[in-house]
Tab-separated table of C-alpha atoms and ligand atoms in Angstrom:
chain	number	residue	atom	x	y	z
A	1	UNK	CA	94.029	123.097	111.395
A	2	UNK	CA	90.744	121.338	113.183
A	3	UNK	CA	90.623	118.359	114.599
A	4	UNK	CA	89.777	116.697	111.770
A	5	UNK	CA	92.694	117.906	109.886
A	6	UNK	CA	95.802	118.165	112.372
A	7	UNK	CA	97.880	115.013	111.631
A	8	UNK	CA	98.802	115.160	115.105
A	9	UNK	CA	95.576	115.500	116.708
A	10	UNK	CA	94.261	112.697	114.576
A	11	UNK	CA	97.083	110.011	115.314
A	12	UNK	CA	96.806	110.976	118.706
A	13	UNK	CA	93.172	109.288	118.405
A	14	UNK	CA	93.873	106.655	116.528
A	15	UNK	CA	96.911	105.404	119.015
A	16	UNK	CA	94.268	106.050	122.036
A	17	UNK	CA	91.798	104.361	120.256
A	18	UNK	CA	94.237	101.119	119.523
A	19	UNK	CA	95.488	100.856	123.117
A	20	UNK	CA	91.771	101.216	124.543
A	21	UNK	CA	90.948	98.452	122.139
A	22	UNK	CA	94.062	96.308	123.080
A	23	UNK	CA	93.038	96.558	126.675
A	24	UNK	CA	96.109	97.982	127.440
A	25	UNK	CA	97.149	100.320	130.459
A	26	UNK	CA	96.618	104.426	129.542
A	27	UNK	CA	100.458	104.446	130.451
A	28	UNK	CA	101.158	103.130	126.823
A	29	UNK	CA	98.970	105.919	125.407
A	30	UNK	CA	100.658	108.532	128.040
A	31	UNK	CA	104.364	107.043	126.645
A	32	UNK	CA	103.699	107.351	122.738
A	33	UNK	CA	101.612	110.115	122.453
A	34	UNK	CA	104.585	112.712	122.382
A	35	UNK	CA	107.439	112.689	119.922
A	36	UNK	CA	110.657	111.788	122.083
A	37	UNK	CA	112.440	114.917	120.684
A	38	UNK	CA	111.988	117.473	118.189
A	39	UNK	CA	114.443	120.322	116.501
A	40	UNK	CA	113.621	123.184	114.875
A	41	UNK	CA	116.339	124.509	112.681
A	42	UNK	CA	116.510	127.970	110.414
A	43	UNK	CA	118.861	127.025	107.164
A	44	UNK	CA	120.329	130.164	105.626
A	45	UNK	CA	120.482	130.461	101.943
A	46	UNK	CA	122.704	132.569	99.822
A	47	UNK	CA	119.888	133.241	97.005
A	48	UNK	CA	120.778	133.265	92.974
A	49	UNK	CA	120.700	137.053	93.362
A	50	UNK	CA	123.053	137.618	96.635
A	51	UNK	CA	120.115	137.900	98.909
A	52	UNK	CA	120.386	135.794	101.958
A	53	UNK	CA	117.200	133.793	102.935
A	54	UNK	CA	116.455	131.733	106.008
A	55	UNK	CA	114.330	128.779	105.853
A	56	UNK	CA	112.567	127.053	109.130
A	57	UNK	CA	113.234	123.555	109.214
A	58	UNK	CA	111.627	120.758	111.671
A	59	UNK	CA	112.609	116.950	112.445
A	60	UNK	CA	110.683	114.869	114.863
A	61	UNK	CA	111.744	111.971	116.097
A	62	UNK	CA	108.690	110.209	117.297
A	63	UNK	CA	110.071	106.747	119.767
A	64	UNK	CA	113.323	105.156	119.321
A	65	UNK	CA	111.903	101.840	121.164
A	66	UNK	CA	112.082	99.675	118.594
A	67	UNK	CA	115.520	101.112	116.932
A	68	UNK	CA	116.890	103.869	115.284
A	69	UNK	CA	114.126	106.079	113.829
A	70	UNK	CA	113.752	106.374	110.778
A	71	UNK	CA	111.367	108.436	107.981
A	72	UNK	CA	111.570	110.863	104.820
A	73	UNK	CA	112.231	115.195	104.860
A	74	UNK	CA	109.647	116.887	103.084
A	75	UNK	CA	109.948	120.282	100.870
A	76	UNK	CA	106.531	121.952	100.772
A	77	UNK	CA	105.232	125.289	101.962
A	78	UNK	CA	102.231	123.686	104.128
A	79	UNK	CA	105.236	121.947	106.171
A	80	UNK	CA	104.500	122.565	109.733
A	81	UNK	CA	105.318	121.033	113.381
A	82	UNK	CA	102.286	119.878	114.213
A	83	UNK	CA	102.022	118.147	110.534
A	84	UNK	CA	105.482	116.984	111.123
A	85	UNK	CA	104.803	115.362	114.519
A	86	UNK	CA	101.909	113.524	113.348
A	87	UNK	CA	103.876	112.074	110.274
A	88	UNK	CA	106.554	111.239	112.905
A	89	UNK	CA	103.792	108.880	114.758
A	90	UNK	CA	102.264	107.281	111.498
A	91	UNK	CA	106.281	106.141	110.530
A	92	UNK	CA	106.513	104.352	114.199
A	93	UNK	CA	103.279	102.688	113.349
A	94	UNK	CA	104.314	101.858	109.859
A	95	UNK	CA	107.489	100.448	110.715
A	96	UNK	CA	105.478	98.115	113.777
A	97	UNK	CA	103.247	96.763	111.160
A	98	UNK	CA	105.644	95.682	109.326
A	99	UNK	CA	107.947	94.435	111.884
A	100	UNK	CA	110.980	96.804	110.680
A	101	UNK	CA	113.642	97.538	113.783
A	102	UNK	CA	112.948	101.524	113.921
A	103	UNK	CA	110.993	103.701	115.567
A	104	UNK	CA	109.269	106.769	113.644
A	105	UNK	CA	110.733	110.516	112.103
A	106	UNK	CA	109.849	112.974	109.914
A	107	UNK	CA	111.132	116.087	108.859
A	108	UNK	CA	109.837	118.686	106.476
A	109	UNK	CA	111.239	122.118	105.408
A	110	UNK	CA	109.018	125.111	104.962
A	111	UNK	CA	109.633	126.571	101.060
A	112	UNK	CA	108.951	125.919	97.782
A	113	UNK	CA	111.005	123.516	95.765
A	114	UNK	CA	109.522	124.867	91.957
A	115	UNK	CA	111.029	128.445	93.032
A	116	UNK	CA	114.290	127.665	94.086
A	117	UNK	CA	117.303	127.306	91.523
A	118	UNK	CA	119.222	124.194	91.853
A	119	UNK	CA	122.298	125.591	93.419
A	120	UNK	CA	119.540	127.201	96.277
A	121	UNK	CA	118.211	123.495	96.664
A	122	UNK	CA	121.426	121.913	97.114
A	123	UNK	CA	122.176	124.763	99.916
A	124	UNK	CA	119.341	124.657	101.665
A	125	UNK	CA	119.232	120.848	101.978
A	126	UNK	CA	122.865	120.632	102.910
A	127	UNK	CA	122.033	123.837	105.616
A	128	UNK	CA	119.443	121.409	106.802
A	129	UNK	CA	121.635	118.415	107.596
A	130	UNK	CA	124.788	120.074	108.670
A	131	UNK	CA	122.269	121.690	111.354
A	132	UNK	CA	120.503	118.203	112.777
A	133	UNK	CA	123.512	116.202	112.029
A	134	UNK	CA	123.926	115.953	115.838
A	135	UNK	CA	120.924	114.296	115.961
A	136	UNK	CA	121.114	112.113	113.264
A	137	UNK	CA	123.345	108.895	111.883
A	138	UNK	CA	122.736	105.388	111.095
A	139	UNK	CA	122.422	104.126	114.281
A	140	UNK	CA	120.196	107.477	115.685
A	141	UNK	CA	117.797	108.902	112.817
A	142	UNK	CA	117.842	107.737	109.258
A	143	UNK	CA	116.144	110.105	106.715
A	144	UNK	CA	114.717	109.489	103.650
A	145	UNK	CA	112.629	111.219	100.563
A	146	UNK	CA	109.267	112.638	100.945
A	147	UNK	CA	106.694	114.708	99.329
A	148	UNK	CA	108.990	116.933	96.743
A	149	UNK	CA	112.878	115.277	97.779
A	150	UNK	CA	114.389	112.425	95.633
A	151	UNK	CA	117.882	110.660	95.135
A	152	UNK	CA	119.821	113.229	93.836
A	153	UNK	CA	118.653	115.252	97.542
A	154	UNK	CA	119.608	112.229	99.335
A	155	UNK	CA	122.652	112.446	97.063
A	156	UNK	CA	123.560	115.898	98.543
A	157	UNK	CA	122.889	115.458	101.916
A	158	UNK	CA	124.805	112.067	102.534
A	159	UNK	CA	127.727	114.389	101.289
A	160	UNK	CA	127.176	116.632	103.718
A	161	UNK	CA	126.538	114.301	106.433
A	162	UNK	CA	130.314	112.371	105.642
A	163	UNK	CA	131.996	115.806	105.601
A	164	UNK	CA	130.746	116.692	108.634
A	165	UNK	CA	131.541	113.201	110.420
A	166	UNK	CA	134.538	113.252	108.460
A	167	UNK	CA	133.881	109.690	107.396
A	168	UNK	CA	131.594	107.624	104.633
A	169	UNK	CA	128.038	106.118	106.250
A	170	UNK	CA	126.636	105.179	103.283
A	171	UNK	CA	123.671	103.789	105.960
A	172	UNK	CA	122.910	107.679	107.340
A	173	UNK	CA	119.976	108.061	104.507
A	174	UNK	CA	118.371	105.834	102.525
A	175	UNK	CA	116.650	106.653	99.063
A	176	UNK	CA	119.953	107.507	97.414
A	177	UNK	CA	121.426	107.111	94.144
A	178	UNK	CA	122.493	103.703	93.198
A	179	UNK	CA	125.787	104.735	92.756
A	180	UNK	CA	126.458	106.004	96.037
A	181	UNK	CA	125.054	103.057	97.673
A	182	UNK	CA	120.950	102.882	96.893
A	183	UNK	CA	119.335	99.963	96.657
A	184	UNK	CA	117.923	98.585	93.165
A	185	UNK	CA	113.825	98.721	93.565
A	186	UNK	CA	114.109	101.930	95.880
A	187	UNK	CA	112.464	104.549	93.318
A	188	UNK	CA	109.525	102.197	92.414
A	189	UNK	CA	109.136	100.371	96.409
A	190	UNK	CA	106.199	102.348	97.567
A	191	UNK	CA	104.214	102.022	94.488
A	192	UNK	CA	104.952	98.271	94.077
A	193	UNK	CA	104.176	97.776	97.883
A	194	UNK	CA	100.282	99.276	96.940
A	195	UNK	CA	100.015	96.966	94.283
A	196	UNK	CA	100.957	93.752	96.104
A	197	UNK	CA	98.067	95.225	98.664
A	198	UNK	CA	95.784	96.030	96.207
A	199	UNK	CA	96.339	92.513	94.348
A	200	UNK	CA	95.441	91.253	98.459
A	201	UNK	CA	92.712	93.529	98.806
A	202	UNK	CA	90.988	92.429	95.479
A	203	UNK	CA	91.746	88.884	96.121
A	204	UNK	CA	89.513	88.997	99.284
A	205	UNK	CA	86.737	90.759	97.819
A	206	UNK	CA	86.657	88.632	94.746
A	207	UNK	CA	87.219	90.947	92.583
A	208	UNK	CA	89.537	90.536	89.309
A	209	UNK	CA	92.169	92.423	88.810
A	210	UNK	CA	91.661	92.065	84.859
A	211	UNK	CA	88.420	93.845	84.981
A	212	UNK	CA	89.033	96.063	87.220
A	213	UNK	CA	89.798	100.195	87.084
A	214	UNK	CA	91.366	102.666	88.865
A	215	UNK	CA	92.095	106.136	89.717
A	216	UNK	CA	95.192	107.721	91.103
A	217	UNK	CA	95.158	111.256	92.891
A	218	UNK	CA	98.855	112.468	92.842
A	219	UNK	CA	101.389	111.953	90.383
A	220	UNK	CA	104.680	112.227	91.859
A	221	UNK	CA	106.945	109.289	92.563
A	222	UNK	CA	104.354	107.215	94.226
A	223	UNK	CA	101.313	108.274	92.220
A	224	UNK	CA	103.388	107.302	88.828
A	225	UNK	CA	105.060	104.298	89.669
A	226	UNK	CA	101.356	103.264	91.548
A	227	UNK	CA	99.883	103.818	87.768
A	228	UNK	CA	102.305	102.276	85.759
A	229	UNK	CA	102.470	98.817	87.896
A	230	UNK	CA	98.840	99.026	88.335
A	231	UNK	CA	98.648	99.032	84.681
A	232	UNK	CA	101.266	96.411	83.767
A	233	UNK	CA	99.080	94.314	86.333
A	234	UNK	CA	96.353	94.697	83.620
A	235	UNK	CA	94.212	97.116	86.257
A	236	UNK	CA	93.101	99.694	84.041
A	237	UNK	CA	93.699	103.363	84.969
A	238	UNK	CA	90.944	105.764	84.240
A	239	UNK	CA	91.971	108.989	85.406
A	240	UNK	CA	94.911	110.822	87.590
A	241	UNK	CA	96.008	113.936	88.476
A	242	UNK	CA	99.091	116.025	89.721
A	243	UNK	CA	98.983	120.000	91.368
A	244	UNK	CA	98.030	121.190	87.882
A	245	UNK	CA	95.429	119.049	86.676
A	246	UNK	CA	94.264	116.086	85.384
A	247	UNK	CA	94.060	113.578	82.845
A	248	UNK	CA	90.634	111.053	82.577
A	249	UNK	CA	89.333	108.869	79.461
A	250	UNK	CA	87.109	106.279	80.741
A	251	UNK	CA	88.252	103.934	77.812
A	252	UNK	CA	91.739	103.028	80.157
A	253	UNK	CA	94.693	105.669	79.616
A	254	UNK	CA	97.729	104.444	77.946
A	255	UNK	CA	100.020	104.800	81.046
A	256	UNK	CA	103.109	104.156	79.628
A	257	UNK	CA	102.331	107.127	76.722
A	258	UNK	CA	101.051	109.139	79.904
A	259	UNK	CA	104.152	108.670	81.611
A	260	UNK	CA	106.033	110.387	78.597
A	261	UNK	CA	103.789	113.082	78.283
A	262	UNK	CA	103.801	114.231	82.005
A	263	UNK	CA	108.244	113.734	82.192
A	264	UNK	CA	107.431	116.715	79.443
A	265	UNK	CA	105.127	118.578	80.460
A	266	UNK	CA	105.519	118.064	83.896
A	267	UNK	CA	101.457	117.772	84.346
A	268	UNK	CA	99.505	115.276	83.036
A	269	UNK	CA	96.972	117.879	82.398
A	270	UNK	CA	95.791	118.169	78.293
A	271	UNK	CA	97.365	114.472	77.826
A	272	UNK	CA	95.983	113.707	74.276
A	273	UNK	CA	92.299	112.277	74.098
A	274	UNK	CA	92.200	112.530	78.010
A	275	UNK	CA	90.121	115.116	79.600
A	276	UNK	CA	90.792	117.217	82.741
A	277	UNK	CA	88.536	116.366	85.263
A	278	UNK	CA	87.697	118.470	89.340
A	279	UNK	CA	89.198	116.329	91.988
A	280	UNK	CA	85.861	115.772	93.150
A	281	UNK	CA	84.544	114.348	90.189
A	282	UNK	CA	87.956	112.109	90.365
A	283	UNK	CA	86.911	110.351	94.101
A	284	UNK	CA	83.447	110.413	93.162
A	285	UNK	CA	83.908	108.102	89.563
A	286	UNK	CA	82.626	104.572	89.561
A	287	UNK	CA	85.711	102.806	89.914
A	288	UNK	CA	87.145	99.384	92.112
A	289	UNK	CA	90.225	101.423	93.450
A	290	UNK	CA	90.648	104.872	94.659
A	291	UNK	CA	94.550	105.488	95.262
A	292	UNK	CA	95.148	108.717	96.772
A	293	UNK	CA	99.082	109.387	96.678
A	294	UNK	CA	99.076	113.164	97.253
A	295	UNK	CA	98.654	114.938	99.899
A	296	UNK	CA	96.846	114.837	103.484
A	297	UNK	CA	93.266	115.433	104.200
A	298	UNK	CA	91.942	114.658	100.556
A	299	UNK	CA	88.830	112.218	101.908
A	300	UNK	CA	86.570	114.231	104.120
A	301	UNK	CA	83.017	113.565	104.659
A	302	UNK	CA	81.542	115.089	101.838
A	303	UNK	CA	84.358	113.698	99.787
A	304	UNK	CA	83.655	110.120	101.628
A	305	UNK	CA	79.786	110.289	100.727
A	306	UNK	CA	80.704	110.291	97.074
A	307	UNK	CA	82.944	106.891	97.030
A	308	UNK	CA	81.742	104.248	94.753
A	309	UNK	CA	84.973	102.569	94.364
A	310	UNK	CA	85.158	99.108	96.715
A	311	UNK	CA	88.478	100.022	97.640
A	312	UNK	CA	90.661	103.121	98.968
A	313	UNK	CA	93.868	102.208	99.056
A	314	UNK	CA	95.734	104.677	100.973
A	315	UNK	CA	99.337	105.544	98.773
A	316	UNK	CA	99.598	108.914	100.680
A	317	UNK	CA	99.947	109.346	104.263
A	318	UNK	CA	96.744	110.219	105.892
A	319	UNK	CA	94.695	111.326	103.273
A	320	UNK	CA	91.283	110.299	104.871
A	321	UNK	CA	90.156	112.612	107.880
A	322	UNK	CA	88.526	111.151	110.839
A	323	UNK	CA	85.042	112.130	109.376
A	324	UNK	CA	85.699	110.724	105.787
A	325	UNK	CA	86.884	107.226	107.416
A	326	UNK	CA	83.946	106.981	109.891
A	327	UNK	CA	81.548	107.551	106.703
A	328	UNK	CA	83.861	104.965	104.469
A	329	UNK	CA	83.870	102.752	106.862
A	330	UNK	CA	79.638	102.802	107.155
A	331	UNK	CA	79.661	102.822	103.467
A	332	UNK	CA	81.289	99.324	103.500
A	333	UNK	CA	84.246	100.650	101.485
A	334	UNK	CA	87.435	98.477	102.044
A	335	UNK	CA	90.422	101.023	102.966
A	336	UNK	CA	93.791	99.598	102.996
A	337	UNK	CA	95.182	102.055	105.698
A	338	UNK	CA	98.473	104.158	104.763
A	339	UNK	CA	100.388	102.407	107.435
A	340	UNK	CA	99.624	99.499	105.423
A	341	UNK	CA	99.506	100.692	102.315
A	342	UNK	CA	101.791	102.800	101.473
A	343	UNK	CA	104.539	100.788	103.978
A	344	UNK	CA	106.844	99.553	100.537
A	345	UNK	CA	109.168	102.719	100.760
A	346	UNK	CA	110.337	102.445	103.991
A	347	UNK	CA	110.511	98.796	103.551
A	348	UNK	CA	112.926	98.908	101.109
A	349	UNK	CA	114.675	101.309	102.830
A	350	UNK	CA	115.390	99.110	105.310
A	351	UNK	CA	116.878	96.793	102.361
A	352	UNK	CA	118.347	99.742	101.907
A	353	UNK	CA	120.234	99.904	105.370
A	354	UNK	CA	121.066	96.317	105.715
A	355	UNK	CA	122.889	96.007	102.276
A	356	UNK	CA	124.949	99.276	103.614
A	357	UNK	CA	125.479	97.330	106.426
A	358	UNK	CA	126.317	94.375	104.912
A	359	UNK	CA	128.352	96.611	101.938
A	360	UNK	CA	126.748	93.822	99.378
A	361	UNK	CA	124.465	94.781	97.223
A	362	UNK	CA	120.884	92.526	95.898
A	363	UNK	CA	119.953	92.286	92.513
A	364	UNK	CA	116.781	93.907	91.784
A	365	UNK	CA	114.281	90.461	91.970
A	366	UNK	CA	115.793	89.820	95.014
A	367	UNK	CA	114.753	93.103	96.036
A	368	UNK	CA	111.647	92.610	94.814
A	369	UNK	CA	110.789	89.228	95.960
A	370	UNK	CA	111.483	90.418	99.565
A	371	UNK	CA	108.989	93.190	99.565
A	372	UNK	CA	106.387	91.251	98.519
A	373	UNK	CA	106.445	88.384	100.834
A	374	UNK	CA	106.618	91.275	103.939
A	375	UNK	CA	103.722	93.331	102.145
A	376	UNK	CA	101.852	89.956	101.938
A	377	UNK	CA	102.558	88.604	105.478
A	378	UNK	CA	101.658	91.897	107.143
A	379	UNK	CA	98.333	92.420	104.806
A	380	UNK	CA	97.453	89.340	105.905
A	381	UNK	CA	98.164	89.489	109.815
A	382	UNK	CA	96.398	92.714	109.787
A	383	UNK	CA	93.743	91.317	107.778
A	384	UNK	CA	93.412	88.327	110.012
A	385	UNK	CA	93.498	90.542	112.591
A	386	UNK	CA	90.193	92.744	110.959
A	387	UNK	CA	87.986	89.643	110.624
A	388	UNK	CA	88.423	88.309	114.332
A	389	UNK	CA	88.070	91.213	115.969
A	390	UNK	CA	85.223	92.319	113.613
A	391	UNK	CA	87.197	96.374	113.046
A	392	UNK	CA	88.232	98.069	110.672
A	393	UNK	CA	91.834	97.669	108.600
A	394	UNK	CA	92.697	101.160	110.234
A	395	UNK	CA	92.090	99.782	113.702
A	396	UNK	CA	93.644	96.564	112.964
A	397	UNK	CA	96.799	97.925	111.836
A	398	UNK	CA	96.858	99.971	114.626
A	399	UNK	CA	95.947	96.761	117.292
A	400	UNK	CA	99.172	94.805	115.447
A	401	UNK	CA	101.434	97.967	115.491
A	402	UNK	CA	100.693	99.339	119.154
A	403	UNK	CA	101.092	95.848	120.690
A	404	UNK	CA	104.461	95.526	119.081
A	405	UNK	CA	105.649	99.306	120.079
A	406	UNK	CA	104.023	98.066	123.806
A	407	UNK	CA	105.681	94.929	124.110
A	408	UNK	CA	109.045	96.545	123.317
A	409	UNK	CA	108.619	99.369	125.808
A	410	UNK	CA	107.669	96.088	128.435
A	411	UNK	CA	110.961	94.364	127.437
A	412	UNK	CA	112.763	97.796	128.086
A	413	UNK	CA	111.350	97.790	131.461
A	414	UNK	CA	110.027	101.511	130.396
A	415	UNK	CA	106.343	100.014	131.146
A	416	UNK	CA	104.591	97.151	133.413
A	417	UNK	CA	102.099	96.373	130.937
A	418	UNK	CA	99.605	93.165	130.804
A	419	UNK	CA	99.055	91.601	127.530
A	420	UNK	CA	95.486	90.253	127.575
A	421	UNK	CA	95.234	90.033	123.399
A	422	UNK	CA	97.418	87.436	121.416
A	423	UNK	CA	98.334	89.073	118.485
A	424	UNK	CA	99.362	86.921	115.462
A	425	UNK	CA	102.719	85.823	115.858
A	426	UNK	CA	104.778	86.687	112.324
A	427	UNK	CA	104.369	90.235	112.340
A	428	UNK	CA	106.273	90.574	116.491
A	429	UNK	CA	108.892	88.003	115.048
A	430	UNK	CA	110.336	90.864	113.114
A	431	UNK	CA	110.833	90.919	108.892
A	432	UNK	CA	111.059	87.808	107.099
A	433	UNK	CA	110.741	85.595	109.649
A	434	UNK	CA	109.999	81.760	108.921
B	501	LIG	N1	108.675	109.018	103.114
B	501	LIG	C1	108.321	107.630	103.020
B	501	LIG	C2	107.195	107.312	103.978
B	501	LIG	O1	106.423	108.156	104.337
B	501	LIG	C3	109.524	106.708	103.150
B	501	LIG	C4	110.264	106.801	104.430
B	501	LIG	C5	111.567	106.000	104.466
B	501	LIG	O2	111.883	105.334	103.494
B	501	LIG	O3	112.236	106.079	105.504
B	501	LIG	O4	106.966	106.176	104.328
């Protein structure tokens, strides 16, 4: 991994940037530019055929200065520490811009979740847990799905997690099934959370949503709730692809048909009167919105040069490398940063949390409702904060959400920082403030 493509490396520069910009003291970059603690953990796996196979594990646990941290466990062979460090950072930032009381985590697990049975899965993520349980609980480190995990996961390790406390903390992980205390809107949150931004970003730019097309690289749980409420909002969806391939038809595809055909097929590849296009040709079509929701690293320069679309909206987490978002930026394109952007999940995990908390459970609009006005009020601070001090949305976010991790670490007494830059007031109020 380069520079340009080590997660860690690259929020490293973005944080340095942000505090330079802020006018803060280096002693805030010096503070966050470590996670605060990281385990490593090898999860034994009695195989389908009596083998036993050991799986490396990571979790990093990025700051804990603004509460508990908090972010999703990936399943993917590419997992690795420095990738998991880096996605530690961008969940601290994510939570700041949106005012949510955590700090930042991720974890990851080296392996391939298409090769293992079901029985291995459920092994291998309880293994995982019952290993970084010490580290972990409602109050400590709150995990979450990723790339490749889901509810039923969740499911499995908040059983594990109770058996080894020996009591129910239904607030331990968030992303669960309903019935053993999710929250209604959880599945669809990040998805709907891009389209609220999307709806902002268009609004701005004067562009209407009714006219306007799309394409979505990644269909997984945020790439296929992204196209179906993208759709429903009338946006119409030209093209999107998954690991195996593609579907475009520059006509609109009928998303809710698509959505069928890929819960079949499990690719949306050969989706009838579509056709399968290179994930070059997908960035490269002349579209309003690019929505990548795969993977890291998809918009490098070369990839950057061939935008047309007026908007990247940023469902994955960091899928433009330093080099593509210096060229996008040139290029006048309009990127909705994934700290921004793809913020709804965690969001309503925090709903999540609280109604644990609270053991009383919103109905779905509620849900809903909520997300929206916090996707709104940050989009707009950060947006407000973009126009005055004439940077980007990516710098922006990162001025709102490294003033708030700053002027925590102040209160702590952990720094003796000056604040010489007001920034607007709603987002350091905390969520849903009046
Ligand atoms: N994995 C998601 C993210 O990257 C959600 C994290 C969470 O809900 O804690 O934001």
């Amino acid at each position: 991994m380069s520079d340009q493509t080590n997660p860690f490396l690259i929020v490293q520069g973005q944080l340095h940037r942000a505090v330079q910009n802020l006018g803060l003291s280096e002693d805030v970059y010096e503070l966050f530019k470590e996670p605060m603690r990281i385990s490593r953990v090898a999860v034994p796996v009695r195989m389908d055929d009596g083998r036993v196979q050991t799986f490396l594990g990571y979790r990093a646990q990025h700051t804990d200065v603004t509460g508990p941290t908090k972010g999703g466990i990936r399943f993917h062979p590419d997992v690795n520490e420095d990738e998991v460090k880096g996605l530690s950072m961008w969940m601290t930032f994510k939570t700041a811009v949106m005012g949510l009381p955590y700090g930042g985590a991720k974890g990851g697990v080296i392996c391939d979740p298409g090769q293992l049975s079901e029985r291995e899965l459920e092994e291998l993520s309880r293994g995982y847990i019952r290993l970084l349980s010490p580290v972990m609980g409602p109050e400590v480190d709150i995990p979450a799905p990723d790339v490749n995990t889901n509810p039923k996961i969740m499911g499995w390790m908040l059983d594990e997690f109770d058996r080894v406390r020996g009591h129910h903390s239904p607030g331990f992980i968030t992303g669960k099934p309903l019935v053993l205390g999710g929250s209604l809107g959880r599945d669809a949150a990040t998805g709907r959370g891009v389209l609220f931004v999307v709806l902002q970003a268009m609004d701005r730019l004067g562009i209407d949503p009714k006219k306007a097309t799309a394409v979505i690289q990644g269909f997984g749980n945020v790439g296929s709730h992204t196209a179906r409420l993208l759709h429903e909002a009338g946006i119409k969806v030209v093209a999107v692809s998954d690991v195996r391939g593609s579907a475009y038809d520059a006509s609109g595809l009928d998303v809710p048909k698509l959505l069928t055909y890929a819960s079949e097929h499990k690719t949306t590849k050969g989706f009838p009167g579509s056709r399968m296009i290179s994930t070059d040709e997908l960035f490269s079509l002349d579209v309003d919105v690019i929505v990548p929701a795969a993977l890291e690293n998809q918009i490098d320069g070369e990839r950057a040069e061939q935008v047309r679309a007026r908007i990247v909206a940023e469902a994955a987490n960091g899928p433009t490398t330093p080099e593509g978002d210096e060229l996008l930026a040139e290029r006048g394109i309009f990127v909705i940063p994934d700290i921004l952007c793809n913020a709804g999940g965690v969001t309503v995990s925090y709903f999540e949390w609280v109604q644990n908390t609270m053991g009383y459970y919103w109905p779905e609009q509620e849900v809903n409702d909520k997300l929206s006005r916090m996707m709104v009020d940050a989009f707009s601070t950060v947006y407000q904060m973009q126009q005055e001090h004439r940077v980007t949305m990516r710098e922006a976010a990162y001025l709102v959400a490294v003033h708030r991790v700053a002027e925590a670490a102040n209160a702590r007494g952990w720094l003796r920082v000056n604040f010489q830059h007001e920034v607007p007031g709603a987002v350091l109020r905390g969520p849903l403030a009046d």
